[in-house]
mmCIF file of C-alpha atoms in Angstrom:
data_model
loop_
_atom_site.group_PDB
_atom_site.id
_atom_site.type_symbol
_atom_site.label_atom_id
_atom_site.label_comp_id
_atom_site.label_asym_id
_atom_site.label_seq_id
_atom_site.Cartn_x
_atom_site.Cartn_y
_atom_site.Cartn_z
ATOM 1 C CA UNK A 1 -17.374 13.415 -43.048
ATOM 2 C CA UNK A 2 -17.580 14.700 -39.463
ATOM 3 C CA UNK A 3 -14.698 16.763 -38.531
ATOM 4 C CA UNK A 4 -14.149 16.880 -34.829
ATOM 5 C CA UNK A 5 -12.012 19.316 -33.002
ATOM 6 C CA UNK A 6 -11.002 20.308 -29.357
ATOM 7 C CA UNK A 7 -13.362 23.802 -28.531
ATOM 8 C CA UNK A 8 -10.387 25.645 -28.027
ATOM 9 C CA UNK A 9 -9.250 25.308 -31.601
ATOM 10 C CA UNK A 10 -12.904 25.207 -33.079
ATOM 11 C CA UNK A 11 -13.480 28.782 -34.048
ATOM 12 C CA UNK A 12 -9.805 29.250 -35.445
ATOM 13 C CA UNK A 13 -10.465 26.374 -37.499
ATOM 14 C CA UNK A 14 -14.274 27.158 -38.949
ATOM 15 C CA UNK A 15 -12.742 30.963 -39.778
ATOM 16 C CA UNK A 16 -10.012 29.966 -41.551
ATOM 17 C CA UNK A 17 -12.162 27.784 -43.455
ATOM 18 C CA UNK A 18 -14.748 30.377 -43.988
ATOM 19 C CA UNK A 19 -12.177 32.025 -45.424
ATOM 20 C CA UNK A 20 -10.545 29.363 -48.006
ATOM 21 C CA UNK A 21 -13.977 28.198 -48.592
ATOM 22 C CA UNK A 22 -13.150 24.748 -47.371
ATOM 23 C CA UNK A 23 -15.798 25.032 -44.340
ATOM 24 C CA UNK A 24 -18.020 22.353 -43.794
ATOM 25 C CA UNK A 25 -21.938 22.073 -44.755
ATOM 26 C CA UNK A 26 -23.086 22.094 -41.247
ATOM 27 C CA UNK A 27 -21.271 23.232 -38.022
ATOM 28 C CA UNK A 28 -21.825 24.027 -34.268
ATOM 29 C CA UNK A 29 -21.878 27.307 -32.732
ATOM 30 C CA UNK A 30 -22.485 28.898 -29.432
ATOM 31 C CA UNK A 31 -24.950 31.157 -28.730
ATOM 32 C CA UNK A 32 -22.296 34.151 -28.083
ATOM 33 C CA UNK A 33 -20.532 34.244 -31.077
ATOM 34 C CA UNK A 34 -23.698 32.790 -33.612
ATOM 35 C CA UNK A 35 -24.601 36.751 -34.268
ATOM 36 C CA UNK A 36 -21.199 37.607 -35.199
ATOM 37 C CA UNK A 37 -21.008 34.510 -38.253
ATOM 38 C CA UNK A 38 -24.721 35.904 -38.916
ATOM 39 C CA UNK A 39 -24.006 39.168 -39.451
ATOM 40 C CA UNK A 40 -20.811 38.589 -41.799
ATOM 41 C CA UNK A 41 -23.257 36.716 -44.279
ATOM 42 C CA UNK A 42 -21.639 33.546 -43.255
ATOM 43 C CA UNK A 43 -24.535 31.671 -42.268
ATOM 44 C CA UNK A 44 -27.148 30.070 -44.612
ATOM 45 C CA UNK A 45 -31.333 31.636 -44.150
ATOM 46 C CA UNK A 46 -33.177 28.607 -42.863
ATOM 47 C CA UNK A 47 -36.181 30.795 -43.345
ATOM 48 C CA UNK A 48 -37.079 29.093 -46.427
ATOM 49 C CA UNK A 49 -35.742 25.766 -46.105
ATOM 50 C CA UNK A 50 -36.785 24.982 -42.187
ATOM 51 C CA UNK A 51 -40.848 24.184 -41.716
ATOM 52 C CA UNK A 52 -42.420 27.382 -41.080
ATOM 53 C CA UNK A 53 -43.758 25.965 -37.914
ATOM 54 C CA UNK A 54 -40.656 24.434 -36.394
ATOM 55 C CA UNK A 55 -40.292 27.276 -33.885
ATOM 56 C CA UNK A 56 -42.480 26.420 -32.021
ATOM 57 C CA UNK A 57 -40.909 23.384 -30.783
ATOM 58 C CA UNK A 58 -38.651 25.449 -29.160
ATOM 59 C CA UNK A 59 -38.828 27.516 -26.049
ATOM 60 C CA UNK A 60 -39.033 31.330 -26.608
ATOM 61 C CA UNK A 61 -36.096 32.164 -25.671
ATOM 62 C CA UNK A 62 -33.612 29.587 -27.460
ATOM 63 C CA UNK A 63 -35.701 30.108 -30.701
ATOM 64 C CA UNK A 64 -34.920 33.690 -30.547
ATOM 65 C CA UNK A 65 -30.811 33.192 -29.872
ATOM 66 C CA UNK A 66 -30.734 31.899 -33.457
ATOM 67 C CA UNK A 67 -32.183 34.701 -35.172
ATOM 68 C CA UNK A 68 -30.793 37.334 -37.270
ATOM 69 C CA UNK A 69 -32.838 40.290 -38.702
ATOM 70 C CA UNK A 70 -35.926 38.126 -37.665
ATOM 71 C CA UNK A 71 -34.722 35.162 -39.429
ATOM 72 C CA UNK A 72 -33.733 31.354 -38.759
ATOM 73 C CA UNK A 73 -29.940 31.252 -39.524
ATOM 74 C CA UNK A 74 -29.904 28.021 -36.939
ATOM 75 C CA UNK A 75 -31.423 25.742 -34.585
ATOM 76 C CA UNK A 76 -31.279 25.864 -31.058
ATOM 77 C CA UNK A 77 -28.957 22.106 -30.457
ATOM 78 C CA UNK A 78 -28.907 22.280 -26.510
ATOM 79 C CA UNK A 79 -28.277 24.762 -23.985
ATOM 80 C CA UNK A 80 -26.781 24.860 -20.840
ATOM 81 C CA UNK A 81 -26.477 27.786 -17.923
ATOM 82 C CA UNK A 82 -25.106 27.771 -14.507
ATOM 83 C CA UNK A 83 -26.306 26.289 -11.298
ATOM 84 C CA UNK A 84 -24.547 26.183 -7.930
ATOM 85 C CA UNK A 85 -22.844 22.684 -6.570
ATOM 86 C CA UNK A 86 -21.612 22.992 -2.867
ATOM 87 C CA UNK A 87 -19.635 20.691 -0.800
ATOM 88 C CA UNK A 88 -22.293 19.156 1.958
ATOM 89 C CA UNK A 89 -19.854 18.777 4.638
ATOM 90 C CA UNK A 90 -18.996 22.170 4.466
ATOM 91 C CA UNK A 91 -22.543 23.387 5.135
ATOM 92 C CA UNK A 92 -22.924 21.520 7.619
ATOM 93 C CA UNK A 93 -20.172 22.983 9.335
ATOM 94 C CA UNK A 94 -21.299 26.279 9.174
ATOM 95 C CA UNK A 95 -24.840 25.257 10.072
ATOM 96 C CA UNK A 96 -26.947 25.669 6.569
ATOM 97 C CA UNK A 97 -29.075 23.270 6.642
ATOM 98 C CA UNK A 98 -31.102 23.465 3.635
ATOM 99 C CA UNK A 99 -30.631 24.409 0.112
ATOM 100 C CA UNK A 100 -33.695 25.725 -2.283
ATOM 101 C CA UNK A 101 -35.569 23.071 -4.079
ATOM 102 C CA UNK A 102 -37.389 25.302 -6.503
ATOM 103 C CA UNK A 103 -36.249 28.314 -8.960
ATOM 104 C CA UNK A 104 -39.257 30.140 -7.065
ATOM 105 C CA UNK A 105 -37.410 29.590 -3.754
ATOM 106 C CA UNK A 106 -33.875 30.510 -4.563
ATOM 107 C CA UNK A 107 -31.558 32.456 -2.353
ATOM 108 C CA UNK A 108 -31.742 36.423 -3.182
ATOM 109 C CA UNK A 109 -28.770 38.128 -3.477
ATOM 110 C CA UNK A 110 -29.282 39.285 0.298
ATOM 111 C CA UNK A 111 -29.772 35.451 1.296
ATOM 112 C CA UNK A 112 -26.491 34.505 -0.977
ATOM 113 C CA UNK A 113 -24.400 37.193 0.624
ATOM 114 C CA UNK A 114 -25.198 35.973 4.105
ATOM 115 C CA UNK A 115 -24.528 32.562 3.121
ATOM 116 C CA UNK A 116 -21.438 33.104 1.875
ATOM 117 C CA UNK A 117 -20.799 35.111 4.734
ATOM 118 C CA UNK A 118 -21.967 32.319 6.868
ATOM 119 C CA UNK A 119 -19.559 29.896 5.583
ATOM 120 C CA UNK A 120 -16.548 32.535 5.691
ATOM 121 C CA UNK A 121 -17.004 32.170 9.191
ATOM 122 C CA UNK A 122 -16.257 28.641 9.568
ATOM 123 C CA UNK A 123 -13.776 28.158 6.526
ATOM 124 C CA UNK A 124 -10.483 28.035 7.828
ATOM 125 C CA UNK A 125 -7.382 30.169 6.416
ATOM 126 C CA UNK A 126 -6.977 29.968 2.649
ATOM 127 C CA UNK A 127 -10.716 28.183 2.073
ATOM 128 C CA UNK A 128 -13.337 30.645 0.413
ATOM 129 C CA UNK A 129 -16.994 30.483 0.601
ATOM 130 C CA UNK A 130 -17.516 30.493 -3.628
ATOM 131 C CA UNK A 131 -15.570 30.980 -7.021
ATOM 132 C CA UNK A 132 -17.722 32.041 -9.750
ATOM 133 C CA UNK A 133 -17.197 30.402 -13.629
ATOM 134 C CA UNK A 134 -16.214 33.351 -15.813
ATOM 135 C CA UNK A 135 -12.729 31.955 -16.322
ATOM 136 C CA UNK A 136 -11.891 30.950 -19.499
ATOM 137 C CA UNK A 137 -13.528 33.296 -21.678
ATOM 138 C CA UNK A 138 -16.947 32.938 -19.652
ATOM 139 C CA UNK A 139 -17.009 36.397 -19.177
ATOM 140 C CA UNK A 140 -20.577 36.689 -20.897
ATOM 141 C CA UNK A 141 -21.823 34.332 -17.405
ATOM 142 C CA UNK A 142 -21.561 37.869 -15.608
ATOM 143 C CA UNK A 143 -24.406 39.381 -17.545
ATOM 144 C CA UNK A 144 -26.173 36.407 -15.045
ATOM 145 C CA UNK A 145 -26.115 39.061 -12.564
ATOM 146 C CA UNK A 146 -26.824 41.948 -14.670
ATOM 147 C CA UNK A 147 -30.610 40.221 -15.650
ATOM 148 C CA UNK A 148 -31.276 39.260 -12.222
ATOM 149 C CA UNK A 149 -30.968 43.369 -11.320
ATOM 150 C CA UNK A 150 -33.258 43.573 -14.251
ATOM 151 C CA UNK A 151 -30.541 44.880 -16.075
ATOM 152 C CA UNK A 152 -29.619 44.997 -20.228
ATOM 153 C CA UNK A 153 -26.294 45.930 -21.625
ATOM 154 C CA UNK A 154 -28.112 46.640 -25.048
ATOM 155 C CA UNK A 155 -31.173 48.756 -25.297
ATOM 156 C CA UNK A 156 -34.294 47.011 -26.975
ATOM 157 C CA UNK A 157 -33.384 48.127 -30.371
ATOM 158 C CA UNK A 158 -30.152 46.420 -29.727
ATOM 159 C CA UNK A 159 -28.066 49.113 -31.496
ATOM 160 C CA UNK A 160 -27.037 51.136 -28.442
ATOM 161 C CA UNK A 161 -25.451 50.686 -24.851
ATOM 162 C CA UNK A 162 -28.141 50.355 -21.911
ATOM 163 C CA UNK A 163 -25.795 48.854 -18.987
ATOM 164 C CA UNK A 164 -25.175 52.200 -17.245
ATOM 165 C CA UNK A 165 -28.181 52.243 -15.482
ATOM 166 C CA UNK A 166 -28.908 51.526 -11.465
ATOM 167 C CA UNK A 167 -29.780 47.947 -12.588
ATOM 168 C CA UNK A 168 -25.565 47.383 -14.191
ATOM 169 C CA UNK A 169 -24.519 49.406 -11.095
ATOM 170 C CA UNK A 170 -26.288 47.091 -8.585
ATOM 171 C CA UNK A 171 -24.572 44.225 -10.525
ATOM 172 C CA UNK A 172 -20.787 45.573 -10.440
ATOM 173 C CA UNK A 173 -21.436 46.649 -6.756
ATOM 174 C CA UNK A 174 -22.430 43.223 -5.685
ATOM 175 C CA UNK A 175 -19.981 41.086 -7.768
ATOM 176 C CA UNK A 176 -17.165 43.409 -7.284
ATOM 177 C CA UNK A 177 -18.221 42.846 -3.128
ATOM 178 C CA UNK A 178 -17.480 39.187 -3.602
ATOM 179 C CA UNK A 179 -13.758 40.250 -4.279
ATOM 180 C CA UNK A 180 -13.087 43.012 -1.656
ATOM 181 C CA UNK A 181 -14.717 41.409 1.040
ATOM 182 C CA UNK A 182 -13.387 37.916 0.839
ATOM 183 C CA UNK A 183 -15.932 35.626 -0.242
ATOM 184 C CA UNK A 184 -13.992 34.560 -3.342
ATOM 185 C CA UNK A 185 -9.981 33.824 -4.289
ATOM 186 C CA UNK A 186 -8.163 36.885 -5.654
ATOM 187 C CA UNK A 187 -6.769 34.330 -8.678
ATOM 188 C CA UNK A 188 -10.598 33.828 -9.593
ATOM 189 C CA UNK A 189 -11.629 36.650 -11.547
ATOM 190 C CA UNK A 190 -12.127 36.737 -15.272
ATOM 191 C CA UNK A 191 -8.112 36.700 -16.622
ATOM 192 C CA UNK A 192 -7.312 33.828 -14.196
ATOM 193 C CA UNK A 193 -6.421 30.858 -15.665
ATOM 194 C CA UNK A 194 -7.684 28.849 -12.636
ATOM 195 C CA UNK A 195 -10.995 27.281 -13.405
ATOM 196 C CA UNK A 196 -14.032 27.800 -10.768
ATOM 197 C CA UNK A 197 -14.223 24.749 -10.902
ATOM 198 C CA UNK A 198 -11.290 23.468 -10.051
ATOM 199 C CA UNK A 199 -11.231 25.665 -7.193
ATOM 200 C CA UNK A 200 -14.434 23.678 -5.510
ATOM 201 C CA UNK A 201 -12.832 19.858 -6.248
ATOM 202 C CA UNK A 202 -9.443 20.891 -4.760
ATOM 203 C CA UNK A 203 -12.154 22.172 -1.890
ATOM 204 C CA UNK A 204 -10.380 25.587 -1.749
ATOM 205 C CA UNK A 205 -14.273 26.893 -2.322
ATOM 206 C CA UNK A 206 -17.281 25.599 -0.758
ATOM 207 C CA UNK A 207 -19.436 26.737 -3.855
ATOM 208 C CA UNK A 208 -18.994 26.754 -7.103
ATOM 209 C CA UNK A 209 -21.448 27.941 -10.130
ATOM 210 C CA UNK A 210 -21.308 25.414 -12.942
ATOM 211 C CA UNK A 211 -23.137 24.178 -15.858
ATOM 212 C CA UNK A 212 -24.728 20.529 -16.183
ATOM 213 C CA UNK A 213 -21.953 19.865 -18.251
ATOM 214 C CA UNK A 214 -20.095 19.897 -15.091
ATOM 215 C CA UNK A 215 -22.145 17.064 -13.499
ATOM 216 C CA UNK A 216 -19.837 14.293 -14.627
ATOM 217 C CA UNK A 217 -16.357 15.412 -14.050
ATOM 218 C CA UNK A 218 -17.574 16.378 -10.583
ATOM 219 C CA UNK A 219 -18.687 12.952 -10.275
ATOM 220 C CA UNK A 220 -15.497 11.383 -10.936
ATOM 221 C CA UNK A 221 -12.764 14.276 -9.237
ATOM 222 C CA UNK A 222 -14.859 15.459 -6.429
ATOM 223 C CA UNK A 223 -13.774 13.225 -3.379
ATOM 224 C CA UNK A 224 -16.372 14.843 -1.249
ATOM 225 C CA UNK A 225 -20.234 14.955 -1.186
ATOM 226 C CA UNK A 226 -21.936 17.231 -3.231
ATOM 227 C CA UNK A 227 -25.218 18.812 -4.440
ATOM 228 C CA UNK A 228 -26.729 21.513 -6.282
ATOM 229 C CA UNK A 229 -29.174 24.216 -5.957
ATOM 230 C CA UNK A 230 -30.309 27.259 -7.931
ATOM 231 C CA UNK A 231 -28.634 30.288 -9.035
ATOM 232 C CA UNK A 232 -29.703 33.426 -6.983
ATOM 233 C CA UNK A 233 -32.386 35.834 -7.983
ATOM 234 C CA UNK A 234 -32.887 39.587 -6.840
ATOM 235 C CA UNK A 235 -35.575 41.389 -8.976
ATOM 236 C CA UNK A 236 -35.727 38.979 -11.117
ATOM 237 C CA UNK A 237 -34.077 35.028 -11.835
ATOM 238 C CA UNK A 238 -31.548 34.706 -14.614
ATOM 239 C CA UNK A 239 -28.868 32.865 -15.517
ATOM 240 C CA UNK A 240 -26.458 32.509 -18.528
ATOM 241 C CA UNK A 241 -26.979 31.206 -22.227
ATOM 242 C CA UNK A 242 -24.956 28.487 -22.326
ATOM 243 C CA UNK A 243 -25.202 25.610 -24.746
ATOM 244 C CA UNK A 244 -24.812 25.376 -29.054
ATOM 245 C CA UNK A 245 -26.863 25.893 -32.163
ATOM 246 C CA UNK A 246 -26.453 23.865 -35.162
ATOM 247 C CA UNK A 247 -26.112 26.362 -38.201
ATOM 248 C CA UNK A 248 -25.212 25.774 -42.106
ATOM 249 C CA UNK A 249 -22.688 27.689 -43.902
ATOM 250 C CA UNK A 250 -23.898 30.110 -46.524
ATOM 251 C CA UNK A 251 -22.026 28.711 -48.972
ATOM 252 C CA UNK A 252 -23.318 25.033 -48.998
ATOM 253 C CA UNK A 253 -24.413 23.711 -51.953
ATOM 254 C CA UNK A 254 -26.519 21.576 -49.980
ATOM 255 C CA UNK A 255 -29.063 23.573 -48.232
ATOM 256 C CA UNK A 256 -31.973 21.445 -48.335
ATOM 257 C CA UNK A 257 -30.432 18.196 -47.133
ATOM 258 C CA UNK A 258 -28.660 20.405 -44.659
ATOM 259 C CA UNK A 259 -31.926 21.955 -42.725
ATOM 260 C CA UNK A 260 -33.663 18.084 -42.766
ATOM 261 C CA UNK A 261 -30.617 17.409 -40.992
ATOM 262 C CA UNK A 262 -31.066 20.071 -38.366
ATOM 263 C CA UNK A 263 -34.663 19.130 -37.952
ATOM 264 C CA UNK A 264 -33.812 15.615 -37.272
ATOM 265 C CA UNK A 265 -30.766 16.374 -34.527
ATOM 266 C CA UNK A 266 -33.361 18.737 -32.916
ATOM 267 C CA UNK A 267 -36.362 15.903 -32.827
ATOM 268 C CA UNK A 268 -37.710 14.840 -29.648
ATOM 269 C CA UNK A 269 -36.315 11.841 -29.437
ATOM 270 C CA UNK A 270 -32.315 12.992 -30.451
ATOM 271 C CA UNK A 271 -32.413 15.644 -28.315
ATOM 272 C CA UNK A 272 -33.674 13.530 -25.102
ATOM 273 C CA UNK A 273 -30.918 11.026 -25.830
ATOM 274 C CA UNK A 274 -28.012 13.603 -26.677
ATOM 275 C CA UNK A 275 -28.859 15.861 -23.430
ATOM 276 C CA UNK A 276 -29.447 13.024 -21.103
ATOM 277 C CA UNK A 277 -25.992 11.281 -22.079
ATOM 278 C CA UNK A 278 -23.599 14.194 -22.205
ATOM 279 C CA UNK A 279 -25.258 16.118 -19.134
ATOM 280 C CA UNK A 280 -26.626 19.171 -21.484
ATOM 281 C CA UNK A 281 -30.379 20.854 -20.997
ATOM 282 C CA UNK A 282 -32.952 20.655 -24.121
ATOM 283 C CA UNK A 283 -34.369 23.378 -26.136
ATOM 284 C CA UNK A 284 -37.489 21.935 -27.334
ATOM 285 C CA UNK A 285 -40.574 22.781 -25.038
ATOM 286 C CA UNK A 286 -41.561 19.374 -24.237
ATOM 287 C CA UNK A 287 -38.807 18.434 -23.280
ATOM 288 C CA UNK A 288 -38.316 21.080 -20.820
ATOM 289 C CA UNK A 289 -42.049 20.824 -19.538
ATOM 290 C CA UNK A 290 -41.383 17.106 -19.097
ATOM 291 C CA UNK A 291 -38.285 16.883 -17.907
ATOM 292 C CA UNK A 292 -35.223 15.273 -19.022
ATOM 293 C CA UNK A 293 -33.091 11.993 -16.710
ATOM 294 C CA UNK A 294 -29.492 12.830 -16.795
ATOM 295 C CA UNK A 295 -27.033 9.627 -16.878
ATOM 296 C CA UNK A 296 -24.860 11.383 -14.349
ATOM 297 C CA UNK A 297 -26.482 12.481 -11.170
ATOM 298 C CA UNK A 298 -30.402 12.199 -12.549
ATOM 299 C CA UNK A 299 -31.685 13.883 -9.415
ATOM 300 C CA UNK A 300 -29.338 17.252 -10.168
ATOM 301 C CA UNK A 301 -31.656 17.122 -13.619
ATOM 302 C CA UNK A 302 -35.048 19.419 -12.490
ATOM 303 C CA UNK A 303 -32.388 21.936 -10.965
ATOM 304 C CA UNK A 304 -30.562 22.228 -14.242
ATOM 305 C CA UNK A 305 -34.005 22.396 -16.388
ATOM 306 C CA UNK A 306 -35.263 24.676 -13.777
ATOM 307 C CA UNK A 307 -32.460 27.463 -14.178
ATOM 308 C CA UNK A 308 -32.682 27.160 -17.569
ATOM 309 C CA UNK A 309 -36.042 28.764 -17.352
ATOM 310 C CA UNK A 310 -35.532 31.799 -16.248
ATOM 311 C CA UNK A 311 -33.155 33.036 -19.186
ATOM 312 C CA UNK A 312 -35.728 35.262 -20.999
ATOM 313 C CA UNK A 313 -36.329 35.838 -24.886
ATOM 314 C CA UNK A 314 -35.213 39.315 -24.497
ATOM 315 C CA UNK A 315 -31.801 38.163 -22.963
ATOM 316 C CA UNK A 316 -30.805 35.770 -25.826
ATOM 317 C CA UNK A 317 -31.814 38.513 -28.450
ATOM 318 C CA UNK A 318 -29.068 40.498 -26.322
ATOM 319 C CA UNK A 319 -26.382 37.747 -26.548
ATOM 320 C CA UNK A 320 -27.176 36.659 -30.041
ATOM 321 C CA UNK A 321 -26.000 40.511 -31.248
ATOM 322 C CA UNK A 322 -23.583 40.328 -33.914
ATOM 323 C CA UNK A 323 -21.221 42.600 -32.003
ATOM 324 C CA UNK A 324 -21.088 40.217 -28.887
ATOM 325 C CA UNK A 325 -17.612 38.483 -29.479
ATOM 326 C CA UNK A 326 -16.382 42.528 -29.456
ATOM 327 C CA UNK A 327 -18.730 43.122 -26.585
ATOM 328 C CA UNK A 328 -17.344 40.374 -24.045
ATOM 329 C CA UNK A 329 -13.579 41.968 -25.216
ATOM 330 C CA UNK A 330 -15.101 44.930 -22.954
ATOM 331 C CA UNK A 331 -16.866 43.471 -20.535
ATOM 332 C CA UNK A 332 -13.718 41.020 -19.726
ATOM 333 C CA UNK A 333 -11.349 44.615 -19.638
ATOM 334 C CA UNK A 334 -13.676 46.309 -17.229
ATOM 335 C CA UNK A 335 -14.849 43.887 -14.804
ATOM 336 C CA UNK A 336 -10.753 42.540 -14.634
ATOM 337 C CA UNK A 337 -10.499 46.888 -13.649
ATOM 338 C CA UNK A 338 -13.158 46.377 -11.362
ATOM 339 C CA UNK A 339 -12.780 43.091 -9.482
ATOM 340 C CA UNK A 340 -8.607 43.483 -9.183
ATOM 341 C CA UNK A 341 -7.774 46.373 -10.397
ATOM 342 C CA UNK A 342 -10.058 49.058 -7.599
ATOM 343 C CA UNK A 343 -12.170 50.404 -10.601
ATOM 344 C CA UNK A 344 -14.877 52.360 -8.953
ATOM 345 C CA UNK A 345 -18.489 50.976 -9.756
ATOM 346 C CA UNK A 346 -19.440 54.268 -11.998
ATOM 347 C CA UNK A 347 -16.319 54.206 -13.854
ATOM 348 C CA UNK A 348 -16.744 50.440 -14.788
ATOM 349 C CA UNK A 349 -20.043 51.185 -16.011
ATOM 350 C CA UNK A 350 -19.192 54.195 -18.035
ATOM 351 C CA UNK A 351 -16.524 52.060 -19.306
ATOM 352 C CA UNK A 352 -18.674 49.210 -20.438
ATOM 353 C CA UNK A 353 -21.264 51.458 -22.048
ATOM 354 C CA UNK A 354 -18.136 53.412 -24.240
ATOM 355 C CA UNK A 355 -17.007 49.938 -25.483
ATOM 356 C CA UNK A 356 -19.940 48.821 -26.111
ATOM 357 C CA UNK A 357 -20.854 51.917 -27.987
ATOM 358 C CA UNK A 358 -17.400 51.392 -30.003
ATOM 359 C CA UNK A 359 -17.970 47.377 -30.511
ATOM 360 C CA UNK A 360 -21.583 48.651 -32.239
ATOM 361 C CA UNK A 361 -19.905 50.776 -34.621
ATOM 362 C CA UNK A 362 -17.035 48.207 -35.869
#
């Protein structure tokens, strides 16, 4: 029996039944907090149930977010990761006349700055160039930022801190800038309870950065035109893990029956259907080297598969760390500091790195 229930209520529910032992066979789980059900034991080894070769049907990087200890505990579902929609008569107003049509070409961060800066000047009073989507405990969508300095917030043995480093320092600097000089709402940082989002259909932003997933509400509340174009890059693209993994609970009595039924959700055909209707991005490799035709919007689609490619293996090892639920408690704690509270840039850093020490330890 399928057992559906609203996201907000979903990982309340599959821990207390974890618990009771009342969990069901099969369940979906996000990329952030998949390492933390991993490393309680709470997730069944696919290793030996899964064919041996089925990794490869998956792009490096999503194939690696659902390992634990070098082992299959999942399969990569769908992803997602953030792209940015902006209002067209709005750039035309402030004279940008072009967007980038490739993830080669997109805006740096100096290019991004000066359009934002751009549109400042022709926004009137109480309009913002951009709101950002780490609302809503999206905090993990700043680490975006942190690649694209060539950044990590775990070292590559993933058992200690790496974020103070001129790469996370270059990040806080230039996302805290977005606060003190303007180019975002003050009620938009990582506590608010205002959706980005929301911010760009009521137009008080001319950008927003949203997922695919976003495509059809902004189809049906957006009362203005609209398009999309790539997130920025600096040294490097990057952009957030979005998306779920389909996992089986340790406890199953059902484990063989279980993986055939993650290796038929995650077939070429399912996939192509599932991520085309619901707006969502594939994880298989052909899929993403073909190309997938969303419902909503089809011509947003290479933007969204585009992104998606520049989220490395290395990230998603980073995310997938059991300690990550504990790790975006201190992340959401020091950039709040940061963006609202005056935090200097070296102090948020040193901040992040002693949580994270202390969220490795627990």
């Amino acid at each position: 029996a399928l057992n559906a229930v609203p996201f907000e209520q979903m990982f309340t529910n599959i821990d207390a039944q974890l618990q009771s032992n009342t969990a069901p066979d099969i369940f979906r789980v996000d990329y952030d907090n998949f390492g933390t059900y991993a490393g309680r034991g709470q997730l069944l080894d696919l290793s030996g149930l899964l064919d041996p070769a089925i990794g490869e049907s998956f792009t490096e990087a999503l194939w690696r977010a659902v390992q634990f200890e070098d082992r299959p505990y999942g399969v990569p579902h769908h992803t997602d990761t953030s792209a940015i929609l902006y209002n067209q008569a709005a750039f035309a107003a402030a004279g940008i006349t072009s967007v980038p049509t490739t993830v080669e070409s997109a805006w740096t961060w100096e290019e991004f700055d000066q359009v934002a800066r751009q549109l400042q000047g022709q926004l009137p009073e109480g309009r913002y160039p951009f709101a950002y989507n780490w609302q809503g405990q999206g905090v993990t969508r700043w680490l975006s930022w942190l690649f694209q300095a060539d950044g990590r917030f775990l070292d590559e043995s993933l058992t200690a801190p790496a974020i103070d480093s001129d790469a996370g320092r270059a990040a806080v600097d230039f996302t805290k800038s977005f606060f003190t000089d303007g180019l975002v709402p003050q009620n938009s940082s990582v506590r608010s309870t205002t959706y980005a989002s929301d911010l760009f259909f009521s137009e008080t932003v001319a950008m927003t950065f949203g997922g695919a997933f976003l495509l059809p509400d902004a189809a049906e509340l957006a009362t203005f035109e609209w398009g999309a174009t790539f997130s920025p890059r600096n040294a490097r693209g990057g952009g957030d893990l979005g998306g779920n993994a389909l996992v089986a609970t340790a406890g199953t009595t059902r484990g063989e029956l279980a993986a055939q039924f993650l290796t038929f959700m995650t077939e070429r055909q399912q996939m192509n259907d599932f991520c085309a209707t619901s707006s969502l991005l594939p994880t298989r490799r052909d899929l993403v080297e073909q190309g997938i035709t969303f419902t909503e919007r089809p011509d947003l689609s290479p933007v969204f598969v585009g992104q998606a490619t520049t989220v490395r293996a290395a990230d998603a090892a980073q995310v997938a760390s059991p300690s990550m639920a504990a790790i975006n408690t201190v992340l959401t704690e020091q950039l709040e500091q940061a963006f609202i509270g005056g935090l200097s840039t070296q102090d948020t850093v040193a901040g992040m790195a002693a949580g994270i020490t202390e969220a490795l330890a627990r």
